[in-house]
PDB file of C-alpha atoms in Angstrom:
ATOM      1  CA  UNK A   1      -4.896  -7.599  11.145  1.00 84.00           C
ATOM      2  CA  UNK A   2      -7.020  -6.681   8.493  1.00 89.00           C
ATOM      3  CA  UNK A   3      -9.333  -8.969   6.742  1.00 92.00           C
ATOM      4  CA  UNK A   4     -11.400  -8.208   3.726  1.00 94.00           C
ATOM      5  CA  UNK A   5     -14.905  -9.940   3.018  1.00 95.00           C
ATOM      6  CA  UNK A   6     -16.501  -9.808   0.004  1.00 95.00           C
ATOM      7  CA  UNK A   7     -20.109 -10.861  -0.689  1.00 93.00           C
ATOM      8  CA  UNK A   8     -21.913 -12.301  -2.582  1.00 92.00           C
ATOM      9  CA  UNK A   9     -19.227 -14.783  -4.223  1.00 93.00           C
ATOM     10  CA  UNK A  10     -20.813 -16.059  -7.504  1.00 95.00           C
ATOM     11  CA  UNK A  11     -23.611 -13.609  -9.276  1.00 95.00           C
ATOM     12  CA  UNK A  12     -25.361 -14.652 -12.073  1.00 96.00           C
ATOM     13  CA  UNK A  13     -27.435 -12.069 -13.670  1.00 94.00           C
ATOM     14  CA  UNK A  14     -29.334 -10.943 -16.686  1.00 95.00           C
ATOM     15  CA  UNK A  15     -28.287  -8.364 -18.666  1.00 97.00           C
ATOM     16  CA  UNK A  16     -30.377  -5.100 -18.303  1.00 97.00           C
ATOM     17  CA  UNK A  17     -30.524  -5.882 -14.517  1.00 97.00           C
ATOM     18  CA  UNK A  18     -28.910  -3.921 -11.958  1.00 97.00           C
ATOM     19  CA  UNK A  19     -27.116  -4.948  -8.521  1.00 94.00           C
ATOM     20  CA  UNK A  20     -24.734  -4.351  -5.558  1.00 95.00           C
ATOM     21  CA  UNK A  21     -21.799  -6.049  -4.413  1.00 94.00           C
ATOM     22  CA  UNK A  22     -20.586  -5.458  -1.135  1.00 96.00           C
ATOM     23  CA  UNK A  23     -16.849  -5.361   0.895  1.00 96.00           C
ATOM     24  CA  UNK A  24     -16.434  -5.384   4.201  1.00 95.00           C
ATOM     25  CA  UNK A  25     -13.058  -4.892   6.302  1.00 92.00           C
ATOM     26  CA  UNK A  26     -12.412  -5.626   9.940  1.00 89.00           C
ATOM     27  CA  UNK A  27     -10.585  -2.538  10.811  1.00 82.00           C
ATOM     28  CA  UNK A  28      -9.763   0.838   9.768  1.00 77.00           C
ATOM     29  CA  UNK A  29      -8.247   0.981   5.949  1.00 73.00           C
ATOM     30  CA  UNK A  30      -6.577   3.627   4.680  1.00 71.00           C
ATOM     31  CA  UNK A  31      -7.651   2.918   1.089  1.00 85.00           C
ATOM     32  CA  UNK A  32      -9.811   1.185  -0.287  1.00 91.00           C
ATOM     33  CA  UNK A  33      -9.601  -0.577  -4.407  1.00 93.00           C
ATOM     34  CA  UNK A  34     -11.246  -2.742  -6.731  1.00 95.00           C
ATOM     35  CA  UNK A  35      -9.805  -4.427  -9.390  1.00 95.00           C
ATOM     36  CA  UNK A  36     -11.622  -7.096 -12.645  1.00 95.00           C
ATOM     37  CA  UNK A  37      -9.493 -10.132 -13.546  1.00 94.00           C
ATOM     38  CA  UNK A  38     -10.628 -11.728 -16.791  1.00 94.00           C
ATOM     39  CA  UNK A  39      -9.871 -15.304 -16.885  1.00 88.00           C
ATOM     40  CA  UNK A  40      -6.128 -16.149 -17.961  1.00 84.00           C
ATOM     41  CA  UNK A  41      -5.522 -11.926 -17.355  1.00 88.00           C
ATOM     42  CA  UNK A  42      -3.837  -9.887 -14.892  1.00 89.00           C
ATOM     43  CA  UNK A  43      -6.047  -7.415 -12.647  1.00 92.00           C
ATOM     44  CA  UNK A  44      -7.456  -4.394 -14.252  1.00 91.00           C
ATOM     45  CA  UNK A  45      -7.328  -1.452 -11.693  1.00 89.00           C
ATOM     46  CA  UNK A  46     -11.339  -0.142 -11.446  1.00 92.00           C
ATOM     47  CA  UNK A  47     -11.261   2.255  -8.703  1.00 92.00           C
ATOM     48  CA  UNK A  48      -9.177   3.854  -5.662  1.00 90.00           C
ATOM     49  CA  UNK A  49     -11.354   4.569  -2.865  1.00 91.00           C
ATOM     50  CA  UNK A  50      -9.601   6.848   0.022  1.00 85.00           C
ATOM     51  CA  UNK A  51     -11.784   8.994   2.036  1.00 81.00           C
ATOM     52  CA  UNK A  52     -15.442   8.507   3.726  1.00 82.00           C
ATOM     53  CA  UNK A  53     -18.135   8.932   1.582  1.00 84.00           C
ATOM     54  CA  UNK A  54     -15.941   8.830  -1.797  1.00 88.00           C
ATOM     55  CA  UNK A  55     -18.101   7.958  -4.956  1.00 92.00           C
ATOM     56  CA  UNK A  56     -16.592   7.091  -8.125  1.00 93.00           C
ATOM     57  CA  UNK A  57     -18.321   6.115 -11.159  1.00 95.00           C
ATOM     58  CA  UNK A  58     -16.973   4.506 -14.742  1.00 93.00           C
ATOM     59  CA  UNK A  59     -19.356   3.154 -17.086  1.00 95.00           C
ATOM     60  CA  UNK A  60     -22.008   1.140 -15.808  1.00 96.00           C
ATOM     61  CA  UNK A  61     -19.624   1.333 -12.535  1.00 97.00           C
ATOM     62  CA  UNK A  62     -20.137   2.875  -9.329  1.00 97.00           C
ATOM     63  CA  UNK A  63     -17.926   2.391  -6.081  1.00 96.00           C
ATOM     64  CA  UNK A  64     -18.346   4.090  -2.938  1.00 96.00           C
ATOM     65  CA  UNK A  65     -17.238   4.130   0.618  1.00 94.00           C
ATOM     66  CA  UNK A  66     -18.550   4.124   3.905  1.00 92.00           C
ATOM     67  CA  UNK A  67     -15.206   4.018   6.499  1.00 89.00           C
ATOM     68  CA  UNK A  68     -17.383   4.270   9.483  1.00 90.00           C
ATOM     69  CA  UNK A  69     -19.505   1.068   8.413  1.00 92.00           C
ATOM     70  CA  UNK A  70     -16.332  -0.553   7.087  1.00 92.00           C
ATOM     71  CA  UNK A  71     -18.191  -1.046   3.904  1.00 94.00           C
ATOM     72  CA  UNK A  72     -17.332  -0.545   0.124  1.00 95.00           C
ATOM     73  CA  UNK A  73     -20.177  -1.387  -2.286  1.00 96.00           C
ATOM     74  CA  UNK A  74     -19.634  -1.523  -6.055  1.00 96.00           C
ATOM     75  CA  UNK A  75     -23.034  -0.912  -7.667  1.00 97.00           C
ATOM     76  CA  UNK A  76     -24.066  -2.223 -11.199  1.00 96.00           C
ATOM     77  CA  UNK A  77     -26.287  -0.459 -13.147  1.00 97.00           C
ATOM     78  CA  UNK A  78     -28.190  -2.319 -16.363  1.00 97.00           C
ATOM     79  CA  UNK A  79     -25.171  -5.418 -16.689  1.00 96.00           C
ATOM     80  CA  UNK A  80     -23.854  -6.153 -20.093  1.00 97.00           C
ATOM     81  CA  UNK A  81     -22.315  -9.758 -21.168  1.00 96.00           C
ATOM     82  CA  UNK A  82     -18.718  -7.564 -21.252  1.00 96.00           C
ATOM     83  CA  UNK A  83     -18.834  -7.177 -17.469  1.00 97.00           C
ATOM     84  CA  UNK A  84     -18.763 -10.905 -16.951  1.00 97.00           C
ATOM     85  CA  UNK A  85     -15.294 -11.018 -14.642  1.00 96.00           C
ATOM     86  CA  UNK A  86     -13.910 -11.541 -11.272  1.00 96.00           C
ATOM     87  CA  UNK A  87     -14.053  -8.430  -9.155  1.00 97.00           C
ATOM     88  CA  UNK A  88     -11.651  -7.983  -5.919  1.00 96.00           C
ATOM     89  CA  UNK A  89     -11.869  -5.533  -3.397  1.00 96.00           C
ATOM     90  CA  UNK A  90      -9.332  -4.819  -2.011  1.00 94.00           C
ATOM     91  CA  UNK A  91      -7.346  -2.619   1.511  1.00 92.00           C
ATOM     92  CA  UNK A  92      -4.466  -1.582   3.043  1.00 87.00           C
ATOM     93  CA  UNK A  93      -4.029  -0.536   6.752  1.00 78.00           C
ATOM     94  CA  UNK A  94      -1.793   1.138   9.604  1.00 73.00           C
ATOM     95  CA  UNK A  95       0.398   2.917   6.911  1.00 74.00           C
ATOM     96  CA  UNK A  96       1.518  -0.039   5.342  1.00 78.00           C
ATOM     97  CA  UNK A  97       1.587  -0.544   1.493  1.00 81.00           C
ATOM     98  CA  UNK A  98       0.591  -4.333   1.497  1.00 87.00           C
ATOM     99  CA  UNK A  99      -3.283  -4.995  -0.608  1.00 91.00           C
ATOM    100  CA  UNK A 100      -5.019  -7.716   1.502  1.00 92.00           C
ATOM    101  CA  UNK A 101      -7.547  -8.869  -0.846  1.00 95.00           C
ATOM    102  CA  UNK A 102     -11.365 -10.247  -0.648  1.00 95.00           C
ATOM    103  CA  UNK A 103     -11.716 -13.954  -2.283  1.00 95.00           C
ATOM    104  CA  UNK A 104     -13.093 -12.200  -4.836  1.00 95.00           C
ATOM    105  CA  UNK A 105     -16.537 -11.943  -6.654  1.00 95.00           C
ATOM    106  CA  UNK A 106     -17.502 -14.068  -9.944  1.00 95.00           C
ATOM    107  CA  UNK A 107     -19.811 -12.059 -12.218  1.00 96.00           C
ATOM    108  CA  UNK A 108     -21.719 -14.242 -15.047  1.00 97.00           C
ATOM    109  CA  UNK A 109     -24.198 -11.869 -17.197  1.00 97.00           C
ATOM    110  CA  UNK A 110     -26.429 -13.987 -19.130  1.00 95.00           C
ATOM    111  CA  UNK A 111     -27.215 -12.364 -22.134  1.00 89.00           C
TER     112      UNK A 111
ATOM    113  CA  UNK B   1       1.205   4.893 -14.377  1.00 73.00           C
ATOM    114  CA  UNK B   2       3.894   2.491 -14.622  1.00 82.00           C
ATOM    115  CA  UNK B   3       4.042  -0.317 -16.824  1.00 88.00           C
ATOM    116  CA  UNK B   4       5.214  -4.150 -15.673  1.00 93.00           C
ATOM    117  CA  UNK B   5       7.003  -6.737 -18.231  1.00 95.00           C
ATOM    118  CA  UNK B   6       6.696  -9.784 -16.697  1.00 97.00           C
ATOM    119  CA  UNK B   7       8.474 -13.239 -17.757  1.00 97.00           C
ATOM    120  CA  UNK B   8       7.695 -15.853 -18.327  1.00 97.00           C
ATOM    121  CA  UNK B   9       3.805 -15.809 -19.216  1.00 96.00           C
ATOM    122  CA  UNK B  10       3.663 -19.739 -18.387  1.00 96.00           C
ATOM    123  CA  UNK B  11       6.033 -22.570 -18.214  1.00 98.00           C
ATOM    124  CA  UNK B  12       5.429 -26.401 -17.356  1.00 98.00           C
ATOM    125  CA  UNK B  13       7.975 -27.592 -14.861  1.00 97.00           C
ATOM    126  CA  UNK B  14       9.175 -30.525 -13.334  1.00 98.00           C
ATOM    127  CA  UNK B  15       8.849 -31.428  -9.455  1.00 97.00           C
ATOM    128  CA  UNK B  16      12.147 -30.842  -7.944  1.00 98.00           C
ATOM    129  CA  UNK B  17      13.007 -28.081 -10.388  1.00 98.00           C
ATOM    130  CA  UNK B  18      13.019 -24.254 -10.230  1.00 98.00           C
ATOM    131  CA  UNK B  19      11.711 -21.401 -11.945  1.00 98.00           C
ATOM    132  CA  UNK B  20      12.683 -17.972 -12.136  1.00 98.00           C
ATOM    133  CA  UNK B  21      10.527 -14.824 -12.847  1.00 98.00           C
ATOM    134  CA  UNK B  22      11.048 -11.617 -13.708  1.00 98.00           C
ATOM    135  CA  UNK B  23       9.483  -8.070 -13.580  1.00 97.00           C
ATOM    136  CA  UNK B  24      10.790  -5.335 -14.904  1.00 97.00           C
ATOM    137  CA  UNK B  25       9.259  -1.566 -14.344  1.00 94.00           C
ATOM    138  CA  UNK B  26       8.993   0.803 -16.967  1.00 92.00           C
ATOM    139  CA  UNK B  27       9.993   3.444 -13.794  1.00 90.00           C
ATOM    140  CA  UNK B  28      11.818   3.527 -10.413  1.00 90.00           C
ATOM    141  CA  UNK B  29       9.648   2.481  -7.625  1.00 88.00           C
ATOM    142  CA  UNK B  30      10.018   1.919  -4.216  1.00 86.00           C
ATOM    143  CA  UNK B  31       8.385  -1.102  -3.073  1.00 88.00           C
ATOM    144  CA  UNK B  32       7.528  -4.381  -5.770  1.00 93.00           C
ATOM    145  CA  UNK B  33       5.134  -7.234  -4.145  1.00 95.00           C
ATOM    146  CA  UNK B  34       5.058 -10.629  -5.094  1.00 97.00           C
ATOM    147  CA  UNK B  35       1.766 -12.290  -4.766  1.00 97.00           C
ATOM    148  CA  UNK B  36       0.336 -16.110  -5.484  1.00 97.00           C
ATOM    149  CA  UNK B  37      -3.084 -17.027  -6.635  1.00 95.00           C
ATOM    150  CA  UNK B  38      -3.830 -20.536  -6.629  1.00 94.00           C
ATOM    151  CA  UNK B  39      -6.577 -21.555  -9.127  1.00 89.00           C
ATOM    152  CA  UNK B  40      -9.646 -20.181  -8.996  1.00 87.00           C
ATOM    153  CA  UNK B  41      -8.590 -18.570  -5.622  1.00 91.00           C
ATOM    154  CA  UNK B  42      -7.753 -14.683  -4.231  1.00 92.00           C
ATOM    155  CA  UNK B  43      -4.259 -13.272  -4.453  1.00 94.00           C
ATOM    156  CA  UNK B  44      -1.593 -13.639  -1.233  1.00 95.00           C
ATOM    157  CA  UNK B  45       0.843 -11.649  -0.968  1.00 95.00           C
ATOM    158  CA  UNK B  46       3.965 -13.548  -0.806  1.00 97.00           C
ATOM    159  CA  UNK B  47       6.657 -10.996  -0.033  1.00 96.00           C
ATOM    160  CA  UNK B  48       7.627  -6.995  -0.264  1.00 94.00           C
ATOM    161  CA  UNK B  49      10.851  -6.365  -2.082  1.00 93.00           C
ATOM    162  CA  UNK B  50      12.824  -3.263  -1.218  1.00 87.00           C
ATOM    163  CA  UNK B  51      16.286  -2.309  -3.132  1.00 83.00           C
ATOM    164  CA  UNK B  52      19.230  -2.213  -1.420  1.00 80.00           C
ATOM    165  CA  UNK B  53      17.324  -4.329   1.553  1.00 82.00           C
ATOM    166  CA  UNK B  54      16.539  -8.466   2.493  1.00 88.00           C
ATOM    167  CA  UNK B  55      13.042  -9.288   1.062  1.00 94.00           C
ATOM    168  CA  UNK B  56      10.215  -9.016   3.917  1.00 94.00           C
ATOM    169  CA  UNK B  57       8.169 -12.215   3.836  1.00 96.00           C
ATOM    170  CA  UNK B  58       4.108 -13.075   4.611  1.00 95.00           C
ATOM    171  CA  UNK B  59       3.701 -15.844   7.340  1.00 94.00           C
ATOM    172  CA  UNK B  60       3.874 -19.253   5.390  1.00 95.00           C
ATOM    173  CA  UNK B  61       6.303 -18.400   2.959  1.00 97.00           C
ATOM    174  CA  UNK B  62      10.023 -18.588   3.358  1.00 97.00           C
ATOM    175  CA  UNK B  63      13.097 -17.108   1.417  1.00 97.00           C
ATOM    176  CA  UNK B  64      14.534 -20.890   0.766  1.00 97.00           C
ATOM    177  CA  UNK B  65      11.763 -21.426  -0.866  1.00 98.00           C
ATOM    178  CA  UNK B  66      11.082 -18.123  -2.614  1.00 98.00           C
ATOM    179  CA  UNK B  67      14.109 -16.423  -2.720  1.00 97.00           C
ATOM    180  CA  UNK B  68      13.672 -12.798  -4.287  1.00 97.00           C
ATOM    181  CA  UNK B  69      15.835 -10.423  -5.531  1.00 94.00           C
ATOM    182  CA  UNK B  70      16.068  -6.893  -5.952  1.00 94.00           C
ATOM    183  CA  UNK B  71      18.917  -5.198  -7.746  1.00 92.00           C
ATOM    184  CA  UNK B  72      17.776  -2.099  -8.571  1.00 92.00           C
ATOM    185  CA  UNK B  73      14.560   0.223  -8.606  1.00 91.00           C
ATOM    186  CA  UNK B  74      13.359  -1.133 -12.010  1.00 93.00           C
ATOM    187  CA  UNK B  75      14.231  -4.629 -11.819  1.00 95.00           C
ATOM    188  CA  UNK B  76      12.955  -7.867  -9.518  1.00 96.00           C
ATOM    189  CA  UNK B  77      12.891 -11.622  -9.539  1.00 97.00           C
ATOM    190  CA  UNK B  78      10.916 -14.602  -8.276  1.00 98.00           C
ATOM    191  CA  UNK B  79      12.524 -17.678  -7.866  1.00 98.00           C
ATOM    192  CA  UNK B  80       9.795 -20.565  -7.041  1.00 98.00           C
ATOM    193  CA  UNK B  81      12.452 -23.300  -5.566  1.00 98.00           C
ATOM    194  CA  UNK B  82      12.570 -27.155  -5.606  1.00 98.00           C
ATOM    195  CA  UNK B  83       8.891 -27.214  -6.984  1.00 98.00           C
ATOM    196  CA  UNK B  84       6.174 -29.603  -6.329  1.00 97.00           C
ATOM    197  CA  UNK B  85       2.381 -29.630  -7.904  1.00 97.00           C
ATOM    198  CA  UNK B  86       1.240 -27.644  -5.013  1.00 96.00           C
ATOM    199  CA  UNK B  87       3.070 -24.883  -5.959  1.00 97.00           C
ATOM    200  CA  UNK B  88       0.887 -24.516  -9.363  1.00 97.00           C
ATOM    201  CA  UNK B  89      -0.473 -20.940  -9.419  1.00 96.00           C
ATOM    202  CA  UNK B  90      -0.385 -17.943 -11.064  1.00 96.00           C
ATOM    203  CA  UNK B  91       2.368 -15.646 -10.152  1.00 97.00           C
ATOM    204  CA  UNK B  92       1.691 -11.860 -10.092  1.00 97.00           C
ATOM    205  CA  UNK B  93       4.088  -8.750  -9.623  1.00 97.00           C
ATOM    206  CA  UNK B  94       2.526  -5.437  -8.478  1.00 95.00           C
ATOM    207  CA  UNK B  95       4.352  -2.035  -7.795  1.00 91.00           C
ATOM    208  CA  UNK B  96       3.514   0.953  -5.379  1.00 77.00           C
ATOM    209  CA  UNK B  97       5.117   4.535  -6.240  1.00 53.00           C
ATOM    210  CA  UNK B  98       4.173   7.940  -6.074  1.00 53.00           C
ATOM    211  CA  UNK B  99       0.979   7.318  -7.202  1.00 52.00           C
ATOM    212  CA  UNK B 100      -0.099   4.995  -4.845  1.00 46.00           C
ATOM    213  CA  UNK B 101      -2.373   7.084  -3.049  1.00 50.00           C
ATOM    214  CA  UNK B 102      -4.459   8.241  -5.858  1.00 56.00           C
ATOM    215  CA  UNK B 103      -3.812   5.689  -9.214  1.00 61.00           C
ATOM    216  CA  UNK B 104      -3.874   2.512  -7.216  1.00 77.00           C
ATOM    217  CA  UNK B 105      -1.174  -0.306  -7.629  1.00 88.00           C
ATOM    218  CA  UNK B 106       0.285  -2.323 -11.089  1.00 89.00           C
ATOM    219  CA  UNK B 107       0.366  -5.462 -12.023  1.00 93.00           C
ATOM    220  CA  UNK B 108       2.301  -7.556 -13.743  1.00 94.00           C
ATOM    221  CA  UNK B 109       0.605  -9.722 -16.643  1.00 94.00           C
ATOM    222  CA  UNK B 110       1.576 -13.001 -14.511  1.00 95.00           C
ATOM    223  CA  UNK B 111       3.288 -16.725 -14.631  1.00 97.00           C
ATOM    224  CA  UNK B 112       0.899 -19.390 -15.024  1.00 96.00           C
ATOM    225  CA  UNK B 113       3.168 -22.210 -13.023  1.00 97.00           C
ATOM    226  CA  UNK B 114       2.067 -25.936 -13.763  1.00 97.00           C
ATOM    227  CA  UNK B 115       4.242 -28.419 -12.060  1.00 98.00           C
ATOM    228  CA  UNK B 116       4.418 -31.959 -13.180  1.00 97.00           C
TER     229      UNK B 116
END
């Protein structure tokens, strides 16, 4: 059964800093996504990771994925107060369609 | 990709009572997925709706209490049964089609669900 980890929890940060959230799964995904959830919203789709050694990058953004560590790290680069949100990583595995998510990661930029 | 209408945004219900949601897709899609997340906590996934086929439910979570339906490929419902303040979460749809390999999944906008 897959499980998804997601570390650190709570980050509070300065804008202008930069930093790296990791994701770790317990067996083999086939893909690999993160999502933001404002408070009150839905989840905003961020990126769709599906191959070893994918890189994507939006903004101030990156994602990227190691399958053979089991790792996904989403990598912030000089925060800004707008990126203050809850950010989920999240797999699926053996075929099926089913997203088992992280617990999620609450991001607090302090202007 | 596809685009979710979901109903209601929030309601305040009474314990005993029941609640219905809906989420309607903007295209035909195979699979919808209802998930829970309870406040301030990650999404579950509740249960996989197929047309034409009996709801497939997550361990925990049974169809007497969360009956679904599934009428057609646009069209699903949640019904959150004989409620009590435990069940008090937010209430998310999510859709996988073709372009769940590369564009990721949907969601819904979500019920906020108080029980009183």
């Amino acid at each position: 059964e897959l499980k998804v980890e997601q570390n650190p929890l709570f980050l509070s940060m300065q804008e202008g800093k930069n930093y790296t959230i990791y994701c770790n799964y317990s067996t083999t995904s086939d893909r690999l996504y993160w999502y933001r959830q404002d408070p009150g919203k839905s989840l905003e789709s961020l990126f769709v990771l599906l191959s070893n050694g994918a890189v994507k990058q939006e903004g101030r953004l990156m994602a990227s994925l190691d399958t053979k560590a089991r790792l996904s790290t989403l990598h912030i680069t000089a925060a800004v107060h707008d990126l203050s949100a809850t950010y989920f990583c999240a797999g699926t595995q053996g075929g099926s369609e089913k997203l088992v998510f992280g617990k999620g990661m609450k991001l607090t930029v302090n202007p | 990709s596809a685009v979710i209408s979901q109903k209601p945004s929030r309601d305040i219900c009474q314990r005993g009572t029941s609640l219905t949601i809906q989420c309607q897709v903007d295209s035909q899609v195979t699979m919808m997925f209802w998930y829970r997340q309870q406040p301030g906590q990650s999404l579950t996934l509740i249960a996989t709706a197929n047309q034409g086929s009996e709801a497939t439910y997550e361990s925990g979570f049974v169809i007497d209490k969360f009956p679904i339906s599934r009428p057609n490929l646009t069209f699903s419902t949640l019904t959150v049964s004989n409620m009590s303040p435990e069940d008090s979460s937010i209430y998310l749809c999510s859709v996988a089609g073709t372009e769940v390999r590369s564009g990721g999944y949907t969601f819904g906008s979500g019920t906020r669900l108080t029980v009183v």
